[in-house]
Short mmCIF file of C-alpha atoms and ligand atoms in Angstrom, two decimals:
data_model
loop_
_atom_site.label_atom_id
_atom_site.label_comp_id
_atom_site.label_asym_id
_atom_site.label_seq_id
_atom_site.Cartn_x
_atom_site.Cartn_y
_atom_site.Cartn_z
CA UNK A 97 28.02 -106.58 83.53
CA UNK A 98 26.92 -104.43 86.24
CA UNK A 99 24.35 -106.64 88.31
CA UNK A 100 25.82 -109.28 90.76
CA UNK A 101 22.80 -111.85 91.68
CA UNK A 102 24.86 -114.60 91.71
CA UNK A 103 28.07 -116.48 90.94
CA UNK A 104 26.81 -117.72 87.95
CA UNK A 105 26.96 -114.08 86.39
CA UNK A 106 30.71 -113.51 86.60
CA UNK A 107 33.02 -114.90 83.89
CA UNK A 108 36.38 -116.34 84.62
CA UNK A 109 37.99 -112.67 83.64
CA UNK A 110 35.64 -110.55 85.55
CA UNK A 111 36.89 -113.18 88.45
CA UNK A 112 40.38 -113.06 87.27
CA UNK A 113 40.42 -109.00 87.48
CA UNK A 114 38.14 -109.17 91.08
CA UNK A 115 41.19 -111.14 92.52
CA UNK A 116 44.18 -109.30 90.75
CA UNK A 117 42.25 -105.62 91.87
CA UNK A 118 42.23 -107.22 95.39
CA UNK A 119 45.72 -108.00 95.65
CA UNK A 120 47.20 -104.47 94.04
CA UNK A 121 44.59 -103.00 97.08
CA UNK A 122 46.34 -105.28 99.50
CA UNK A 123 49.55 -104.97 98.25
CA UNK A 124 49.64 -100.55 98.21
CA UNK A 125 47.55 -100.25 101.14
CA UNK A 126 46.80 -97.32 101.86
CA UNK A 127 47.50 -96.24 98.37
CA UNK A 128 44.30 -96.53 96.21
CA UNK A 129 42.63 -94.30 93.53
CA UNK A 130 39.28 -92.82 94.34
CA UNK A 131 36.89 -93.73 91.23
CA UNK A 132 33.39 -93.24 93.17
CA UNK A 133 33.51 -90.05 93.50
CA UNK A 134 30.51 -88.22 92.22
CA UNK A 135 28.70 -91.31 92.53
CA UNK A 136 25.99 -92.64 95.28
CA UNK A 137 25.83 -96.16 96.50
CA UNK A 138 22.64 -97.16 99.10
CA UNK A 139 23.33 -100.18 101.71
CA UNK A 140 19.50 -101.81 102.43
CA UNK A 141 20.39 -104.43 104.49
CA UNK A 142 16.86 -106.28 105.81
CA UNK A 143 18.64 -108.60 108.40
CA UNK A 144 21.31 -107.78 110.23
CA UNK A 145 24.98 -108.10 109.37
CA UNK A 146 28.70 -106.87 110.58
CA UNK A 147 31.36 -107.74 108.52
CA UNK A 148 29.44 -107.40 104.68
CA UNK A 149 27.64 -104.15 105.78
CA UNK A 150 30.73 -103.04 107.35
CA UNK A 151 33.44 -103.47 104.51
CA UNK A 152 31.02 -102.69 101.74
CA UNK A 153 30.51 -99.31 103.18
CA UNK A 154 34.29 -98.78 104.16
CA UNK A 155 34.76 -100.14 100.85
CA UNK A 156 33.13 -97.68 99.18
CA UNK A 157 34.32 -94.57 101.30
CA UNK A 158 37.76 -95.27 100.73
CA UNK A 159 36.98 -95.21 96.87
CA UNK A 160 34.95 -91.87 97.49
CA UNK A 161 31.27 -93.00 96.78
CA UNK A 162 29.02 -91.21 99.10
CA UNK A 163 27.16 -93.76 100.96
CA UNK A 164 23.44 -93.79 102.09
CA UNK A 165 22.55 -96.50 104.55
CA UNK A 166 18.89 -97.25 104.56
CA UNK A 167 17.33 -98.38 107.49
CA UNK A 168 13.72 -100.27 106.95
CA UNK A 169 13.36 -99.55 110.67
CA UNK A 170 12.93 -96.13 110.22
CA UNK A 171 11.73 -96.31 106.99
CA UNK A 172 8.26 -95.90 105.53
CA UNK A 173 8.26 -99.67 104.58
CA UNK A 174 7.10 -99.30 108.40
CA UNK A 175 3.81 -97.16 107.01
CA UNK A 176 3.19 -99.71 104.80
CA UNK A 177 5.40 -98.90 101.36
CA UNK A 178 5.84 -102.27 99.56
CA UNK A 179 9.83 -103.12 98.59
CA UNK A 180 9.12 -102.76 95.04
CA UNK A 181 8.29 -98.57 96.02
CA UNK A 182 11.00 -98.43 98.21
CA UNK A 183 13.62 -99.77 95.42
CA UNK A 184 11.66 -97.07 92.46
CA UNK A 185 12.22 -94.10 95.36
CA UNK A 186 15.78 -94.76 95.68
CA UNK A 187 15.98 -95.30 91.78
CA UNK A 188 13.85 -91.54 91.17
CA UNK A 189 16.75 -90.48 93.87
CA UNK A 190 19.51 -90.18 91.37
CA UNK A 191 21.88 -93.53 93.42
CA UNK A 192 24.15 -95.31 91.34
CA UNK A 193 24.12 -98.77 92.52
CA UNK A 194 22.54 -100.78 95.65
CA UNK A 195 24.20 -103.49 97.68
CA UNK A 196 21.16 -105.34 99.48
CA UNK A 197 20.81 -108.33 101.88
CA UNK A 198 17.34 -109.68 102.50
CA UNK A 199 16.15 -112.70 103.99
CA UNK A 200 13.99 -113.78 101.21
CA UNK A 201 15.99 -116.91 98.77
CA UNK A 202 16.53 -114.95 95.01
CA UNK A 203 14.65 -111.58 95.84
CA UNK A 204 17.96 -110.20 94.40
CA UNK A 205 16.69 -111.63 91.09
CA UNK A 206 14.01 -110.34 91.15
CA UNK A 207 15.57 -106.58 92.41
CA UNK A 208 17.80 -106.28 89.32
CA UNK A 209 14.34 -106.31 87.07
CA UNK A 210 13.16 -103.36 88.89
CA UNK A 211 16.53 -101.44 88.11
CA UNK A 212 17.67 -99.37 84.82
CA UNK A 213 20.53 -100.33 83.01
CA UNK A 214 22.81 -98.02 84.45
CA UNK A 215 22.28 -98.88 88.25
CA UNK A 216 24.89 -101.48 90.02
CA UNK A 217 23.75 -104.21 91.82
CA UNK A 218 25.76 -106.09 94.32
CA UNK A 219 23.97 -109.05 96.41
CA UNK A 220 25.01 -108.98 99.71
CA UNK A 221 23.23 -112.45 101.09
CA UNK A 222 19.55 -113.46 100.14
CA UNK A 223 18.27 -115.96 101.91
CA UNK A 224 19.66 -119.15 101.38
CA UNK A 225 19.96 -118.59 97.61
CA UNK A 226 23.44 -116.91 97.49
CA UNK A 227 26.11 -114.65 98.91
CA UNK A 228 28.77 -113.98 96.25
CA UNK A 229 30.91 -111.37 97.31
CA UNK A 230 31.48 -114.12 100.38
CA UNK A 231 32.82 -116.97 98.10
CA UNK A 232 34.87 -114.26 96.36
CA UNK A 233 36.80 -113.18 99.55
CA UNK A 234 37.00 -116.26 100.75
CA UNK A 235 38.41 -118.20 97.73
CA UNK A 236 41.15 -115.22 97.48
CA UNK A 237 41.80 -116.14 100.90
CA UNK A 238 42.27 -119.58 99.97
CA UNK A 239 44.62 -118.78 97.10
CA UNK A 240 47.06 -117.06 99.68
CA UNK A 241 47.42 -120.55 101.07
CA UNK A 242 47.09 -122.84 98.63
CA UNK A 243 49.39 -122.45 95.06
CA UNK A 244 46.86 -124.11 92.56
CA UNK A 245 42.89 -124.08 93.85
CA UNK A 246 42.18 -127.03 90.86
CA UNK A 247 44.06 -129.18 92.90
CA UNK A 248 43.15 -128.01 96.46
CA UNK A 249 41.63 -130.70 99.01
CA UNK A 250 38.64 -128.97 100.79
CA UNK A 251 35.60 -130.24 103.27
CA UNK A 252 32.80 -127.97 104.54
CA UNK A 253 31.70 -129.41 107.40
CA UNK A 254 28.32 -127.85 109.79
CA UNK A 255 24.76 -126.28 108.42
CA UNK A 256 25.78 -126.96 104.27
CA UNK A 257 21.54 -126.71 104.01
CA UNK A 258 20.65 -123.36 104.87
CA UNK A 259 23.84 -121.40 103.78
CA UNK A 260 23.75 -119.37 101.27
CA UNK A 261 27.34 -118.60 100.94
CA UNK A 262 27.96 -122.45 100.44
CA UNK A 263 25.84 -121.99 97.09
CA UNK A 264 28.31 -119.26 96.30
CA UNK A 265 31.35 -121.23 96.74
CA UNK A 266 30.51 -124.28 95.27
CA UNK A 267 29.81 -122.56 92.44
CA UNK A 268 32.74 -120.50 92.10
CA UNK A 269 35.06 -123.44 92.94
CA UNK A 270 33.97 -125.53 90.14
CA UNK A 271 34.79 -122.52 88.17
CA UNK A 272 37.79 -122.39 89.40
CA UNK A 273 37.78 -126.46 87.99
CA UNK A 274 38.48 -127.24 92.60
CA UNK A 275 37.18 -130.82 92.40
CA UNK A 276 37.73 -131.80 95.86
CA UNK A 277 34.97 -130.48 97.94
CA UNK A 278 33.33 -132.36 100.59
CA UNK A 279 30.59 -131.99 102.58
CA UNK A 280 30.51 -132.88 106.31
CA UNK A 281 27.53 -132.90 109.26
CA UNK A 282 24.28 -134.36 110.72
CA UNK A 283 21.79 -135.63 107.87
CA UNK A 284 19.33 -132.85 108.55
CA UNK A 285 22.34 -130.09 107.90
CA UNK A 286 23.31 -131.47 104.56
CA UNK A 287 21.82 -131.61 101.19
CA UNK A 288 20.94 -134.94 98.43
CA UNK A 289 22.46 -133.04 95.61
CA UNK A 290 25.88 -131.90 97.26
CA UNK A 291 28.26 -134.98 96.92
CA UNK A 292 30.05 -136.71 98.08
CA UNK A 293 29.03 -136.12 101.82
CA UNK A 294 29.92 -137.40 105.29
CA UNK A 295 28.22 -137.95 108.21
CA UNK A 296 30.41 -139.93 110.46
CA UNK A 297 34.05 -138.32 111.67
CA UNK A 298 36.41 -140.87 111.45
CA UNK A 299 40.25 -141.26 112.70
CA UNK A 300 42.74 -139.41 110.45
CA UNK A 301 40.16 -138.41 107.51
CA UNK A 302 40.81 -134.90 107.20
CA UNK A 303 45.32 -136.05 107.19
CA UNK A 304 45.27 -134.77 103.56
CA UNK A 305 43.09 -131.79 103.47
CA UNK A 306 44.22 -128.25 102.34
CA UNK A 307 40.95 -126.06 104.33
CA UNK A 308 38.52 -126.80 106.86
CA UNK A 309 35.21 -124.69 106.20
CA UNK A 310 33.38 -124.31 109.21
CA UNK A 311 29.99 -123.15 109.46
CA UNK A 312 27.56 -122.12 111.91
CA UNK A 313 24.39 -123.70 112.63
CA UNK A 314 22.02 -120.82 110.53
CA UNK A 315 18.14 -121.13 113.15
CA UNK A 316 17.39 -118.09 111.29
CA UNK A 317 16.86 -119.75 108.41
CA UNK A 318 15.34 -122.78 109.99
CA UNK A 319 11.56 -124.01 109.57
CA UNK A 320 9.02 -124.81 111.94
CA UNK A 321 9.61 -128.28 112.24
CA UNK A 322 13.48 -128.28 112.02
CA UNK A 323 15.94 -129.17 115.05
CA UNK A 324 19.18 -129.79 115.64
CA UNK A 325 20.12 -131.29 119.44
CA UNK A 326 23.20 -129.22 120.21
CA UNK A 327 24.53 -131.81 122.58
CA UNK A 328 24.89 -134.31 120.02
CA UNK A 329 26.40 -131.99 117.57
CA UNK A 330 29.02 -130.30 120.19
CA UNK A 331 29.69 -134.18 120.72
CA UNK A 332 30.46 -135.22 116.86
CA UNK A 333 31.06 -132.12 115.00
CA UNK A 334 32.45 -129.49 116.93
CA UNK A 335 35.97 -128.13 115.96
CA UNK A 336 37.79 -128.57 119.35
CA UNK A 337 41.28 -129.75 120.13
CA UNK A 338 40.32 -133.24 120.37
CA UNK A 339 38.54 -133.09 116.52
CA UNK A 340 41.67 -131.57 115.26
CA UNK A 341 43.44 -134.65 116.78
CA UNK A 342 41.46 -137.90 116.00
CA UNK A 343 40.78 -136.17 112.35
CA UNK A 344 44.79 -135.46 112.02
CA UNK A 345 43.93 -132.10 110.49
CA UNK A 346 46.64 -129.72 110.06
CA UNK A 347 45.69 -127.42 107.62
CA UNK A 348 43.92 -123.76 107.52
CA UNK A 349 40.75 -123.34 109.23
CA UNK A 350 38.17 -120.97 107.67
CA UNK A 351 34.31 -119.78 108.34
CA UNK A 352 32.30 -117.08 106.90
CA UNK A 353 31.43 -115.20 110.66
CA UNK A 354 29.68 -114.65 112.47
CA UNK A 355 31.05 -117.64 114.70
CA UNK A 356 29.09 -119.10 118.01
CA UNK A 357 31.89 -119.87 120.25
CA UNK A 358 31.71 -123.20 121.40
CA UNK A 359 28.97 -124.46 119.13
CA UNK A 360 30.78 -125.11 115.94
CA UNK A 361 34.16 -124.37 116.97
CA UNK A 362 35.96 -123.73 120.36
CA UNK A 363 37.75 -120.37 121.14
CA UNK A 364 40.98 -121.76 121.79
CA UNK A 365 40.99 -123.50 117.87
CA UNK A 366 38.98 -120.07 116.26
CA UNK A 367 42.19 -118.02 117.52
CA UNK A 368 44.37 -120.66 117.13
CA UNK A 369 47.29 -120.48 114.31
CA UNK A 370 45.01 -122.54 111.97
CA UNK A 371 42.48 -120.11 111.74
CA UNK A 372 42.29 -117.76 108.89
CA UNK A 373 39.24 -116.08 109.78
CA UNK A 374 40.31 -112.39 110.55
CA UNK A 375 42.12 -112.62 107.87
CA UNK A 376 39.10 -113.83 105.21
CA UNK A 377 37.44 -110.24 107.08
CA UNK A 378 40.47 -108.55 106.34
CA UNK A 379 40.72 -109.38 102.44
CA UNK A 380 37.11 -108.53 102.23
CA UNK A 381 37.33 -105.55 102.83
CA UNK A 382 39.93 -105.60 99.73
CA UNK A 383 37.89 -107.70 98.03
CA UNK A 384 34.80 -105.27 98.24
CA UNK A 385 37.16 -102.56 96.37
CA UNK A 386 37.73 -104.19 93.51
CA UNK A 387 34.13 -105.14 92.74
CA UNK A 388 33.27 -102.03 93.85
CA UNK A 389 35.52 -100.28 91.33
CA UNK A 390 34.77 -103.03 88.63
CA UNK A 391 31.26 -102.67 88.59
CA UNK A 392 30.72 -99.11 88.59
N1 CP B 463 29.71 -113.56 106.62
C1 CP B 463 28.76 -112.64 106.73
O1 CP B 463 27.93 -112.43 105.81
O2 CP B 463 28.78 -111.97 107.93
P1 CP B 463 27.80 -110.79 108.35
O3 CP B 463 26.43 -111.42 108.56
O4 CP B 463 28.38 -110.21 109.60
O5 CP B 463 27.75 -109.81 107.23
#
């Protein structure tokens, strides 16, 4: 297994190993081996992106891959050269693996038919389809804090309908056999087939929960006729002081980044000891090594 489109094409081992590779990276920091040496990995990432581009390509320097980082900027995809060119030149170019984000839902499915054999493939956020190095990091984040993730209480609560790391996670939580995992926000943010769902905050409903997802509200993704009144949603879904309060949540706080300060959450409750976001960027970056060594 060398082609990562998705969740659904890791088994509980190759999980198992991601996680225990992680923590031995963690754990000897700065101590590592260097197995990607000799080989090439190329970053193509269509839409923009900090922490994923960022610790994949740290990642991979501090296991001794050299690293090309293609721009389609300055690339001749602006002279007209189609994607599927673009992916056969870098093939004909002698790289070992790609790690691509693109804005278009399951074009990493249909990148890993265009690649030999012998060529990784690591899906770095397509669209809303999936993002699964994201659910990877975070859920090893999540096993820091909580002892057994089958029995771990969890709500995701914000834009659940175009994420595509909440695919991801769901995904990789039922894996992991996590059964409760609740999904919170306006109507419009949520989706039919993710149960059960809330759309009302109510006093003292999040008194037994283990981790707070948060998640920003994704207009990139959004279509034409698609709005969300940002008043209203400050007013009954923003993570604030007060929601921590009337909710009687007093467990870890997490969210995938970027974060819009005082949309979804407030600064004082993002830095606040509850959060565990620099620390899901942190074990990403550890994370990315050990699928990075795995998979080559
Ligand atoms: N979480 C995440 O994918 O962040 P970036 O867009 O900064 O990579």
């Amino acid at each position: 297994m060398n082609k990562i489109t998705s969740i659904n094409n890791l088994s509980i081992d190759f999980i198992n190993e991601t996680f225990n590779l992680a923590d031995k990276f963690k754990k000897s920091w700065p101590e590592r081996k260097k197995p990607g040496i000799g080989k090439t990995i190329c970053l193509l990432f269509f839409e923009p992106s900090t922490r994923t581009k960022l610790s994949f390509e740290h990642a991979a320097k501090l296991l001794g891959f050299n690293v090309i980082d293609f721009s389609p900027l300055t690339s001749a995809i602006e002279k007209g050269e189609s994607f599927e060119d673009t992916i056969e030149t870098l093939v004909a170019l002698k790289i070992d693996g790609l790690v691509v984000r693109h804005p278009k839902a399951g074009i990493s499915k249909e990148i890993v038919k265009l690649l030999p054999e012998n060529i990784f493939f690591i899906n770095a956020g397509d669209g809303n389809f999936e993002h699964p190095s994201q659910a990877l990091l975070d859920v090893f984040t999540m096993k820091e804090h909580v002892d057994d993730i089958s029995k771990m209480k969890i709500a995701i609560i914000g834009d659940v309908k175009h994420s595509r790391v909440i695919p991801s996670q769901k995904a990789l939580l039922a894996l992991l056999r996590c059964k409760e995992v609740c999904y919170v926000g306006p109507t419009d943010l949520l989706l039919e087939n993710y149960e059960p769902s809330k759309t009302k905050i109510n006093q003292d409903m999040f008194s037994d929960l283990d981790i707070l997802y948060v998640l920003r509200i994704q207009k990139e993704r959004f279509e034409q006729n698609e709005n969300v009144d940002k008043g209203s949603y400050i007013s009954e879904f923003q993570i604030n002081k007060k929601f921590l309060e009337f909710t009687n949540f007093n467990g870890m706080l997490m969210h995938p980044g970027p974060v819009n300060i005082d949309m979804e959450i407030t600064k004082e409750v993002a830095h606040s000891e509850q959060s565990l976001f620099l620390k899901q960027i942190e074990n990403g970056l550890y994370v990315r090594m050990a699928l990075l060594s795995l998979i080559i």
